[in-house]
Amino acid sequence: MPRVSLRRSTAFRLALTFGTLVILAFALAGGVSYRLLNQELAHRLDDSVNETYSVVASTYAKDDVEDLIAAINTYASLTTADRSLFAVEDKQGRRLAGNFTPPLLPDGLSTIESEDVGLGDGGVYRIRAGTIDGTRLIVGESFDEVQRLSRVQLVSLLWAALFAVVTAVGGGIFLAIRAQSRLDAVAGTMFDVSNGQLDRRIPLLGNGDDIDVVSRQINSSLDQLSSLVEGMRQVSADIAHELKTPLNRLKMTLDQAVDTGERGGDVAGLLQEARAEGDQINATFDALLRISQIEAGARKRRFQNVDLASVVALIGEIYVDVAGDAGQQLLVVSSSPDRDVVVGDRELLTQMLVNLVENAIRHCPEGSTIRIELTRKNEEVIVVVSDDGPGIPLDEHDKVFRRLYRLDKSRTTPGSGLGLSLVRAIADLHGATIKLEDNKPGVRVTIALPAKH
Ligand SMILES: Nc1ncnc2c1ncn2[C@@H]1O[C@H](COP(=O)(O)OP(=O)(O)OP(=O)(O)O)[C@@H](O)[C@H]1O
Ligand SMILES: [Mg+2]
């Protein structure tokens, strides 16, 4: 069986697409949250620097710079220069206290690097500078904490991204393999079926997912296909079997004619018999072909409106005498014309009813009553052909619709066992349902055709 490589399978491509989308979405969301957190931390650092500046500044009383210097010294002694910076300068820019020598800074917030203030390298500080009564106060905090938190966030984002990628790709591959194996099962089954194993079916999981639904539909199509093929096989076997008898009979008659001819006897009668047998075989083949053609549905193109009441009336007219000749009675019960219009092929519909009436006349004894009833019920036109003859045993009801099937007791009457097959083919062509029942006594065939709207 030709196999689809996993990389080319739809499931894998879907998994890959969604994996990529997950990664992209993650990168986007991660980037945004990283930026937001950094902004928030920077804000907080600014707030903290501003707050420290205000607290220190509040220790200054007018013309008393000593308190400010004392406060700065206390703050500076509580921390290290790599975390917080403090400085106080006098009006001439001389440093009065603090743990660093500030460069020239504008008032307000600014950012400086540690090299600028001789504090080694790599550090960055947020600085707030201001002038109180001519004295300059400078307070700063290192970005170190902010950078550390950013790093932690970045690392955790990268870990999470790695997890997401592994999960998305791993999960995608797992799902792709699972879906692929089920599609392989579908393809495998179809391959086996096309190789003649008509009984193979796609295994179902029973979880009702899309593949299950499609598989169930394919399985039911396969059921139908195999029963059709089985039916065809049966029909071919039946036809071969049933035609063997008349062909043997024909051969025997011809053999007899040859023998008689060799002996100088009169062969005209035997040849006539052979011709009649040949004609009968021909008629059987014609009927078989006709049924196949009707089943193929080509006649649908000729469909038109047909008033069944007029068809029934015509059949009644013709067959009342035929039934009378056979010592039977034919009754026609029909509703008003024009109500019983269907869309179909008039000739075929006539043939269908004729077959049923002829069956009743042929298979019922003298004195029987045959009825044709036509009624309209809701959206259906219903024709019932019934008789009070010997009937058909219940277990033969299905079989009589098979091609060439005849009840044993009918084998002596003329006919080829194709009449009811044709009836069924015509009913199917018209979308009609057909029902065979016991008329107690007799046969009752009900055909319900969809009425024309
Ligand atoms: N009204 C009936 N009463 C009793 N038996 C019937 C009736 N209709 C059909 N059958 C039985 O069903 C069999 C099949 O009928 P079908 O019409 O297919 O074939 P047929 O009448 O024998 O031959 P033909 O091909 O000429 O119609 C008949 O051979 C007969 O045994
Ligand atoms: Mg018949």
Short mmCIF file of C-alpha atoms and ligand atoms in Angstrom, two decimals:
data_model
loop_
_atom_site.label_atom_id
_atom_site.label_comp_id
_atom_site.label_asym_id
_atom_site.label_seq_id
_atom_site.Cartn_x
_atom_site.Cartn_y
_atom_site.Cartn_z
CA MET A 1 0.00 0.00 0.00
CA PRO A 2 1.45 3.44 -0.84
CA ARG A 3 2.18 5.28 2.41
CA VAL A 4 2.25 9.00 3.06
CA SER A 5 5.47 10.13 4.76
CA LEU A 6 4.81 11.74 8.15
CA ARG A 7 6.43 15.01 7.09
CA ARG A 8 4.00 15.37 4.20
CA SER A 9 0.91 14.43 6.17
CA THR A 10 -1.78 17.03 6.81
CA ALA A 11 -1.74 16.21 10.52
CA PHE A 12 1.99 16.90 10.76
CA ARG A 13 1.70 20.14 8.81
CA LEU A 14 -1.13 21.25 11.05
CA ALA A 15 0.90 20.35 14.13
CA LEU A 16 3.89 22.26 12.74
CA THR A 17 1.78 25.30 11.90
CA PHE A 18 0.18 25.38 15.33
CA GLY A 19 3.53 24.71 17.01
CA THR A 20 4.98 27.72 15.17
CA LEU A 21 1.94 29.81 16.06
CA VAL A 22 2.25 28.84 19.73
CA ILE A 23 5.93 29.83 19.70
CA LEU A 24 5.19 33.14 17.96
CA ALA A 25 2.35 33.92 20.36
CA PHE A 26 4.61 33.05 23.26
CA ALA A 27 7.46 35.20 21.99
CA LEU A 28 5.06 38.11 21.50
CA ALA A 29 3.41 37.73 24.90
CA GLY A 30 6.83 37.19 26.57
CA GLY A 31 8.29 40.27 24.86
CA VAL A 32 5.38 42.46 25.92
CA SER A 33 5.42 41.24 29.54
CA TYR A 34 9.23 41.63 29.70
CA ARG A 35 8.95 45.21 28.51
CA LEU A 36 6.06 46.03 30.86
CA LEU A 37 7.90 44.60 33.86
CA ASN A 38 11.06 46.54 33.00
CA GLN A 39 9.07 49.75 32.69
CA GLU A 40 7.36 49.08 36.00
CA LEU A 41 10.68 48.38 37.75
CA ALA A 42 12.20 51.55 36.28
CA HIS A 43 9.21 53.53 37.57
CA ARG A 44 9.57 52.03 41.00
CA LEU A 45 13.26 52.86 41.05
CA ASP A 46 12.41 56.46 40.12
CA ASP A 47 9.78 56.53 42.91
CA SER A 48 12.25 55.10 45.39
CA VAL A 49 14.99 57.62 44.44
CA ASN A 50 12.47 60.49 44.66
CA GLU A 51 11.27 59.26 48.03
CA THR A 52 14.81 58.96 49.47
CA TYR A 53 15.57 62.43 48.11
CA SER A 54 12.46 63.87 49.84
CA VAL A 55 13.21 62.13 53.16
CA VAL A 56 16.82 63.36 53.17
CA ALA A 57 15.78 66.83 52.04
CA SER A 58 13.25 67.07 54.88
CA THR A 59 16.09 66.91 57.44
CA TYR A 60 17.32 70.28 56.18
CA ALA A 61 16.26 73.24 58.32
CA LYS A 62 16.85 76.77 57.06
CA ASP A 63 20.53 77.87 57.14
CA ASP A 64 21.40 74.65 58.97
CA VAL A 65 23.30 72.43 56.58
CA GLU A 66 24.79 70.38 59.47
CA ASP A 67 21.64 68.27 59.87
CA LEU A 68 21.69 67.49 56.18
CA ILE A 69 25.34 66.47 56.34
CA ALA A 70 24.64 64.30 59.39
CA ALA A 71 21.71 62.64 57.66
CA ILE A 72 23.77 61.98 54.53
CA ASN A 73 26.57 60.48 56.59
CA THR A 74 24.10 58.22 58.38
CA TYR A 75 22.51 57.07 55.13
CA ALA A 76 25.89 56.57 53.47
CA SER A 77 27.14 54.50 56.42
CA LEU A 78 24.05 52.23 56.22
CA THR A 79 24.69 51.24 52.63
CA THR A 80 27.49 50.69 50.14
CA ALA A 81 28.31 52.85 47.14
CA ASP A 82 27.44 50.06 44.72
CA ARG A 83 23.81 50.20 45.92
CA SER A 84 23.03 53.79 46.89
CA LEU A 85 24.79 57.09 46.34
CA PHE A 86 24.53 60.18 48.52
CA ALA A 87 26.29 63.52 48.27
CA VAL A 88 25.93 67.11 49.54
CA GLU A 89 27.79 70.00 47.89
CA ASP A 90 28.03 73.61 48.90
CA LYS A 91 27.30 76.56 46.68
CA GLN A 92 30.80 76.40 45.16
CA GLY A 93 30.38 72.75 44.24
CA ARG A 94 32.65 71.42 47.01
CA ARG A 95 31.63 68.09 48.43
CA LEU A 96 30.52 68.39 52.04
CA ALA A 97 29.48 64.80 52.67
CA GLY A 98 28.53 61.58 50.89
CA ASN A 99 29.95 58.39 49.47
CA PHE A 100 30.79 59.57 45.94
CA THR A 101 31.92 62.60 43.99
CA PRO A 102 29.08 63.60 41.71
CA PRO A 103 29.75 64.93 38.23
CA LEU A 104 27.93 67.99 36.96
CA LEU A 105 24.28 66.98 36.95
CA PRO A 106 21.07 68.75 35.95
CA ASP A 107 18.31 69.09 38.53
CA GLY A 108 15.81 66.23 38.54
CA LEU A 109 16.25 62.62 37.49
CA SER A 110 19.11 61.40 35.32
CA THR A 111 21.07 58.22 34.69
CA ILE A 112 24.83 57.87 35.13
CA GLU A 113 27.35 55.11 34.74
CA SER A 114 29.69 54.05 37.54
CA GLU A 115 32.83 54.92 35.50
CA ASP A 116 31.66 58.56 35.39
CA VAL A 117 31.95 58.78 39.18
CA GLY A 118 35.01 56.58 39.63
CA LEU A 119 33.14 53.63 41.11
CA GLY A 120 34.52 50.82 38.94
CA ASP A 121 32.66 49.67 35.86
CA GLY A 122 29.46 47.92 34.88
CA GLY A 123 27.14 49.76 37.26
CA VAL A 124 24.34 52.13 36.27
CA TYR A 125 22.61 54.51 38.67
CA ARG A 126 19.44 56.51 38.71
CA ILE A 127 20.22 59.91 40.21
CA ARG A 128 18.05 62.69 41.61
CA ALA A 129 19.79 66.01 42.03
CA GLY A 130 18.33 69.18 43.51
CA THR A 131 19.31 72.45 45.15
CA ILE A 132 18.03 73.39 48.61
CA ASP A 133 18.86 76.90 49.68
CA GLY A 134 21.94 76.85 47.43
CA THR A 135 23.14 73.51 48.81
CA ARG A 136 23.11 70.69 46.29
CA LEU A 137 21.71 67.36 47.37
CA ILE A 138 22.33 64.31 45.16
CA VAL A 139 20.79 60.91 45.85
CA GLY A 140 21.08 57.82 43.64
CA GLU A 141 20.23 54.13 43.50
CA SER A 142 21.82 51.36 41.49
CA PHE A 143 19.94 49.69 38.63
CA ASP A 144 21.42 46.46 39.89
CA GLU A 145 18.20 45.19 41.49
CA VAL A 146 16.17 46.10 38.43
CA GLN A 147 18.67 44.34 36.19
CA ARG A 148 18.69 41.29 38.44
CA LEU A 149 14.88 41.03 38.39
CA SER A 150 14.88 41.51 34.60
CA ARG A 151 17.42 38.76 34.26
CA VAL A 152 15.30 36.45 36.44
CA GLN A 153 12.27 37.24 34.34
CA LEU A 154 14.17 36.70 31.10
CA VAL A 155 15.52 33.37 32.27
CA SER A 156 12.08 32.22 33.44
CA LEU A 157 10.59 33.35 30.13
CA LEU A 158 13.21 31.41 28.21
CA TRP A 159 12.54 28.31 30.30
CA ALA A 160 8.81 28.69 29.78
CA ALA A 161 9.42 29.20 26.04
CA LEU A 162 11.52 26.05 25.96
CA PHE A 163 8.74 24.13 27.70
CA ALA A 164 6.16 25.58 25.32
CA VAL A 165 8.23 24.66 22.28
CA VAL A 166 8.92 21.14 23.51
CA THR A 167 5.26 20.65 24.46
CA ALA A 168 3.93 22.17 21.23
CA VAL A 169 6.30 20.29 18.95
CA GLY A 170 6.17 17.05 20.98
CA GLY A 171 2.39 17.20 21.34
CA GLY A 172 2.04 18.10 17.67
CA ILE A 173 4.18 15.18 16.58
CA PHE A 174 2.28 12.84 18.92
CA LEU A 175 -1.08 14.01 17.54
CA ALA A 176 0.22 13.88 13.98
CA ILE A 177 1.43 10.30 14.43
CA ARG A 178 -1.89 9.33 16.02
CA ALA A 179 -3.98 10.96 13.27
CA GLN A 180 -1.66 9.56 10.62
CA SER A 181 -1.95 6.04 11.97
CA ARG A 182 -5.73 6.30 11.83
CA LEU A 183 -5.63 7.68 8.28
CA ASP A 184 -3.23 4.87 7.41
CA ALA A 185 -5.87 2.45 8.74
CA VAL A 186 -8.47 4.10 6.45
CA ALA A 187 -6.10 3.95 3.46
CA GLY A 188 -5.14 0.35 4.33
CA THR A 189 -8.78 -0.70 4.47
CA MET A 190 -9.57 0.98 1.15
CA PHE A 191 -6.50 -0.68 -0.38
CA ASP A 192 -7.67 -4.12 0.81
CA VAL A 193 -11.20 -3.43 -0.44
CA SER A 194 -9.89 -2.41 -3.86
CA ASN A 195 -7.97 -5.69 -3.87
CA GLY A 196 -11.18 -7.63 -3.47
CA GLN A 197 -11.47 -8.01 0.32
CA LEU A 198 -14.95 -6.54 0.45
CA ASP A 199 -15.53 -7.56 4.05
CA ARG A 200 -12.77 -5.26 5.41
CA ARG A 201 -13.99 -2.28 7.49
CA ILE A 202 -12.20 0.69 9.06
CA PRO A 203 -11.73 0.16 12.82
CA LEU A 204 -13.62 2.79 14.84
CA LEU A 205 -12.52 4.32 18.15
CA GLY A 206 -16.10 5.16 19.07
CA ASN A 207 -15.20 8.62 20.37
CA GLY A 208 -17.26 10.33 17.67
CA ASP A 209 -14.42 12.51 16.38
CA ASP A 210 -14.20 13.64 12.75
CA ILE A 211 -12.15 10.67 11.58
CA ASP A 212 -14.60 8.32 13.31
CA VAL A 213 -17.57 10.02 11.64
CA VAL A 214 -15.98 9.85 8.18
CA SER A 215 -14.85 6.25 8.82
CA ARG A 216 -18.38 5.28 9.83
CA GLN A 217 -19.72 6.80 6.61
CA ILE A 218 -17.10 5.00 4.54
CA ASN A 219 -17.95 1.76 6.36
CA SER A 220 -21.64 2.11 5.62
CA SER A 221 -20.83 2.85 1.96
CA LEU A 222 -18.69 -0.28 1.97
CA ASP A 223 -21.61 -2.23 3.46
CA GLN A 224 -23.79 -1.01 0.64
CA LEU A 225 -21.12 -1.69 -1.95
CA SER A 226 -20.51 -5.22 -0.77
CA SER A 227 -24.21 -6.01 -0.59
CA LEU A 228 -24.56 -4.64 -4.15
CA VAL A 229 -21.62 -6.70 -5.36
CA GLU A 230 -23.01 -9.72 -3.49
CA GLY A 231 -26.40 -9.06 -5.13
CA MET A 232 -24.76 -8.85 -8.55
CA ARG A 233 -22.90 -12.07 -7.90
CA GLN A 234 -26.14 -13.72 -6.82
CA VAL A 235 -27.98 -12.37 -9.87
CA SER A 236 -25.27 -13.59 -12.24
CA ALA A 237 -25.31 -17.02 -10.59
CA ASP A 238 -29.13 -17.12 -10.72
CA ILE A 239 -29.20 -16.06 -14.35
CA ALA A 240 -26.59 -18.66 -15.34
CA HIS A 241 -28.46 -21.31 -13.38
CA GLU A 242 -31.92 -20.41 -14.65
CA LEU A 243 -30.90 -20.10 -18.28
CA LYS A 244 -29.17 -23.44 -18.23
CA THR A 245 -32.52 -25.28 -18.32
CA PRO A 246 -33.98 -23.60 -21.44
CA LEU A 247 -30.60 -23.78 -23.19
CA ASN A 248 -30.37 -27.51 -22.39
CA ARG A 249 -33.91 -27.91 -23.62
CA LEU A 250 -33.01 -26.12 -26.85
CA LYS A 251 -29.94 -28.29 -27.32
CA MET A 252 -31.94 -31.48 -26.70
CA THR A 253 -34.60 -30.44 -29.20
CA LEU A 254 -31.92 -29.64 -31.80
CA ASP A 255 -30.15 -32.98 -31.10
CA GLN A 256 -33.45 -34.74 -31.56
CA ALA A 257 -34.03 -32.83 -34.80
CA VAL A 258 -30.57 -33.84 -36.07
CA ASP A 259 -31.23 -37.51 -35.19
CA THR A 260 -34.64 -37.43 -36.78
CA GLY A 261 -33.21 -35.71 -39.86
CA GLU A 262 -30.47 -38.33 -40.18
CA ARG A 263 -33.08 -41.01 -40.06
CA GLY A 264 -34.98 -39.17 -42.81
CA GLY A 265 -37.90 -38.16 -40.53
CA ASP A 266 -39.85 -34.88 -40.50
CA VAL A 267 -38.04 -32.27 -38.43
CA ALA A 268 -40.32 -29.27 -39.02
CA GLY A 269 -42.18 -29.68 -35.71
CA LEU A 270 -38.94 -30.02 -33.73
CA LEU A 271 -37.42 -26.98 -35.39
CA GLN A 272 -40.50 -24.94 -34.60
CA GLU A 273 -40.19 -26.05 -30.99
CA ALA A 274 -36.52 -25.02 -31.03
CA ARG A 275 -37.41 -21.65 -32.51
CA ALA A 276 -40.03 -21.06 -29.82
CA GLU A 277 -37.48 -21.97 -27.16
CA GLY A 278 -34.95 -19.60 -28.78
CA ASP A 279 -37.55 -16.83 -28.85
CA GLN A 280 -38.27 -17.40 -25.17
CA ILE A 281 -34.54 -17.21 -24.31
CA ASN A 282 -34.30 -14.05 -26.39
CA ALA A 283 -37.29 -12.53 -24.60
CA THR A 284 -35.70 -13.36 -21.23
CA PHE A 285 -32.48 -11.61 -22.23
CA ASP A 286 -34.44 -8.62 -23.53
CA ALA A 287 -36.29 -8.40 -20.21
CA LEU A 288 -33.04 -8.71 -18.24
CA LEU A 289 -31.48 -5.93 -20.31
CA ARG A 290 -34.56 -3.79 -19.87
CA ILE A 291 -34.40 -4.18 -16.09
CA SER A 292 -30.69 -3.22 -16.09
CA GLN A 293 -31.41 -0.18 -18.23
CA ILE A 294 -34.20 0.92 -15.91
CA GLU A 295 -31.96 0.40 -12.89
CA ALA A 296 -29.26 2.53 -14.54
CA GLY A 297 -31.76 5.42 -14.34
CA ALA A 298 -31.36 6.79 -17.88
CA ARG A 299 -35.14 6.87 -18.36
CA LYS A 300 -35.46 9.54 -15.70
CA ARG A 301 -34.71 12.08 -18.40
CA ARG A 302 -38.06 11.24 -20.00
CA PHE A 303 -40.08 11.88 -16.86
CA GLN A 304 -43.20 13.97 -17.21
CA ASN A 305 -46.51 14.40 -15.41
CA VAL A 306 -48.54 11.21 -15.51
CA ASP A 307 -52.14 10.96 -14.39
CA LEU A 308 -52.21 7.52 -12.82
CA ALA A 309 -56.02 7.48 -12.84
CA SER A 310 -55.98 7.43 -16.66
CA VAL A 311 -53.33 4.70 -16.66
CA VAL A 312 -55.40 2.57 -14.28
CA ALA A 313 -58.54 3.20 -16.34
CA LEU A 314 -56.76 2.09 -19.54
CA ILE A 315 -55.45 -1.09 -17.91
CA GLY A 316 -58.92 -1.80 -16.55
CA GLU A 317 -60.38 -1.39 -20.04
CA ILE A 318 -57.90 -3.75 -21.66
CA TYR A 319 -57.66 -6.40 -18.96
CA VAL A 320 -61.29 -6.70 -17.95
CA ASP A 321 -61.80 -8.91 -21.02
CA VAL A 322 -58.56 -10.84 -20.52
CA ALA A 323 -59.61 -11.61 -16.95
CA GLY A 324 -63.09 -12.42 -18.15
CA ASP A 325 -61.64 -14.93 -20.66
CA ALA A 326 -59.81 -16.60 -17.77
CA GLY A 327 -63.06 -16.78 -15.80
CA GLN A 328 -61.96 -14.04 -13.41
CA GLN A 329 -63.31 -10.67 -12.45
CA LEU A 330 -61.32 -7.44 -12.63
CA LEU A 331 -62.54 -4.51 -10.54
CA VAL A 332 -61.11 -1.01 -10.81
CA VAL A 333 -61.60 1.45 -7.96
CA SER A 334 -60.18 4.83 -8.81
CA SER A 335 -60.58 8.28 -7.32
CA SER A 336 -61.32 11.39 -9.35
CA PRO A 337 -58.94 12.15 -12.22
CA ASP A 338 -56.26 14.85 -11.98
CA ARG A 339 -55.71 14.25 -8.27
CA ASP A 340 -53.40 11.33 -8.78
CA VAL A 341 -50.66 12.90 -10.84
CA VAL A 342 -47.10 11.71 -10.40
CA VAL A 343 -43.87 12.58 -12.17
CA GLY A 344 -42.64 9.63 -14.13
CA ASP A 345 -42.48 7.58 -17.30
CA ARG A 346 -46.00 6.74 -18.46
CA GLU A 347 -44.97 3.67 -20.43
CA LEU A 348 -43.00 2.20 -17.53
CA LEU A 349 -45.73 2.92 -14.98
CA THR A 350 -48.23 1.20 -17.27
CA GLN A 351 -45.86 -1.76 -17.63
CA MET A 352 -45.49 -1.96 -13.84
CA LEU A 353 -49.25 -2.19 -13.23
CA VAL A 354 -49.76 -4.51 -16.21
CA ASN A 355 -47.18 -6.93 -14.73
CA LEU A 356 -49.06 -7.00 -11.42
CA VAL A 357 -52.44 -7.51 -13.10
CA GLU A 358 -51.02 -10.17 -15.42
CA ASN A 359 -49.51 -11.97 -12.44
CA ALA A 360 -52.88 -12.06 -10.73
CA ILE A 361 -54.60 -13.32 -13.89
CA ARG A 362 -51.86 -15.88 -14.56
CA HIS A 363 -51.30 -17.20 -11.06
CA CYS A 364 -54.91 -17.18 -9.77
CA PRO A 365 -57.49 -19.82 -10.62
CA GLU A 366 -60.81 -19.35 -12.34
CA GLY A 367 -63.38 -17.50 -10.28
CA SER A 368 -60.85 -15.20 -8.60
CA THR A 369 -61.46 -11.50 -8.17
CA ILE A 370 -58.70 -9.04 -8.97
CA ARG A 371 -58.85 -5.43 -7.77
CA ILE A 372 -56.94 -2.34 -8.76
CA GLU A 373 -57.43 0.52 -6.30
CA LEU A 374 -56.04 4.01 -6.67
CA THR A 375 -56.11 6.45 -3.78
CA ARG A 376 -54.35 9.62 -2.80
CA LYS A 377 -53.05 9.92 0.75
CA ASN A 378 -51.31 13.13 1.77
CA GLU A 379 -48.26 13.42 -0.43
CA GLU A 380 -48.56 9.96 -1.96
CA VAL A 381 -50.50 8.31 -4.72
CA ILE A 382 -51.18 4.72 -3.71
CA VAL A 383 -51.97 1.89 -6.11
CA VAL A 384 -53.02 -1.46 -4.69
CA VAL A 385 -53.32 -4.55 -6.89
CA SER A 386 -54.84 -7.46 -5.00
CA ASP A 387 -56.40 -10.81 -5.67
CA ASP A 388 -57.94 -13.68 -3.71
CA GLY A 389 -55.89 -16.43 -5.33
CA PRO A 390 -53.40 -18.89 -3.78
CA GLY A 391 -51.07 -16.12 -2.54
CA ILE A 392 -47.32 -16.25 -1.99
CA PRO A 393 -45.91 -17.94 1.15
CA LEU A 394 -44.48 -15.39 3.60
CA ASP A 395 -40.91 -16.69 3.38
CA GLU A 396 -40.98 -16.23 -0.41
CA HIS A 397 -42.11 -12.59 -0.28
CA ASP A 398 -38.59 -11.21 -0.73
CA LYS A 399 -37.44 -13.88 -3.12
CA VAL A 400 -40.15 -13.32 -5.74
CA PHE A 401 -38.62 -9.92 -6.50
CA ARG A 402 -35.34 -11.59 -7.46
CA ARG A 403 -34.60 -11.94 -11.13
CA LEU A 404 -35.82 -15.21 -12.66
CA TYR A 405 -37.28 -16.43 -9.36
CA ARG A 406 -40.58 -18.30 -9.59
CA LEU A 407 -42.46 -20.33 -7.06
CA ASP A 408 -42.13 -24.06 -7.67
CA LYS A 409 -45.83 -24.37 -8.34
CA SER A 410 -45.57 -21.73 -11.10
CA ARG A 411 -42.87 -23.51 -13.04
CA THR A 412 -45.45 -25.06 -15.36
CA THR A 413 -47.03 -21.72 -16.26
CA PRO A 414 -45.44 -19.59 -18.98
CA GLY A 415 -43.20 -16.75 -17.87
CA SER A 416 -39.61 -16.17 -16.89
CA GLY A 417 -39.79 -14.86 -13.32
CA LEU A 418 -38.80 -11.32 -14.31
CA GLY A 419 -42.17 -9.58 -13.97
CA LEU A 420 -41.80 -8.57 -10.32
CA SER A 421 -38.10 -7.66 -10.78
CA LEU A 422 -39.23 -5.18 -13.42
CA VAL A 423 -41.97 -3.92 -11.09
CA ARG A 424 -39.38 -3.27 -8.38
CA ALA A 425 -36.93 -1.60 -10.79
CA ILE A 426 -39.69 0.74 -12.08
CA ALA A 427 -40.89 1.52 -8.54
CA ASP A 428 -37.30 2.30 -7.44
CA LEU A 429 -36.78 4.52 -10.48
CA HIS A 430 -39.83 6.54 -9.42
CA GLY A 431 -38.79 6.73 -5.77
CA ALA A 432 -41.81 4.61 -4.85
CA THR A 433 -42.09 2.11 -2.02
CA ILE A 434 -43.43 -1.34 -2.72
CA LYS A 435 -45.06 -3.67 -0.22
CA LEU A 436 -46.12 -7.27 -0.72
CA GLU A 437 -48.69 -8.59 1.77
CA ASP A 438 -50.94 -11.51 2.40
CA ASN A 439 -54.46 -10.53 1.25
CA LYS A 440 -55.93 -13.43 3.23
CA PRO A 441 -56.38 -15.07 0.85
CA GLY A 442 -54.31 -13.91 -2.08
CA VAL A 443 -51.67 -11.37 -2.84
CA ARG A 444 -51.82 -7.65 -2.11
CA VAL A 445 -49.17 -5.40 -3.67
CA THR A 446 -49.15 -1.77 -2.53
CA ILE A 447 -47.10 0.80 -4.40
CA ALA A 448 -46.84 4.30 -2.95
CA LEU A 449 -45.57 6.93 -5.38
CA PRO A 450 -44.65 10.49 -4.40
CA ALA A 451 -47.44 12.75 -5.70
CA LYS A 452 -46.60 15.72 -7.88
CA HIS A 453 -46.61 18.90 -5.82
N1 LIG B 1 -50.71 -12.73 -7.81
C1 LIG B 1 -49.96 -13.79 -7.56
N2 LIG B 1 -50.45 -14.88 -6.98
C2 LIG B 1 -49.67 -15.95 -6.71
N3 LIG B 1 -48.37 -16.03 -6.99
C3 LIG B 1 -47.81 -14.98 -7.57
C4 LIG B 1 -48.55 -13.80 -7.88
N4 LIG B 1 -47.71 -12.93 -8.44
C5 LIG B 1 -46.50 -13.51 -8.50
N5 LIG B 1 -46.55 -14.76 -7.99
C6 LIG B 1 -45.40 -15.69 -7.85
O1 LIG B 1 -44.19 -14.96 -7.92
C7 LIG B 1 -43.38 -15.45 -8.96
C8 LIG B 1 -42.59 -14.33 -9.59
O2 LIG B 1 -43.45 -13.47 -10.31
P1 LIG B 1 -42.92 -12.74 -11.59
O3 LIG B 1 -43.96 -11.84 -12.09
O4 LIG B 1 -41.61 -12.15 -11.23
O5 LIG B 1 -42.62 -13.90 -12.60
P2 LIG B 1 -43.63 -14.68 -13.51
O6 LIG B 1 -44.98 -14.10 -13.42
O7 LIG B 1 -43.52 -16.12 -13.11
O8 LIG B 1 -43.01 -14.52 -14.93
P3 LIG B 1 -43.01 -13.20 -15.82
O9 LIG B 1 -41.59 -12.88 -15.98
O10 LIG B 1 -43.65 -13.57 -17.10
O11 LIG B 1 -43.76 -12.17 -15.06
C9 LIG B 1 -44.33 -16.11 -9.90
O12 LIG B 1 -43.67 -17.13 -10.62
C10 LIG B 1 -45.35 -16.67 -8.97
O13 LIG B 1 -44.93 -17.90 -8.45
MG MG B 2 -45.23 -12.07 -13.78
#
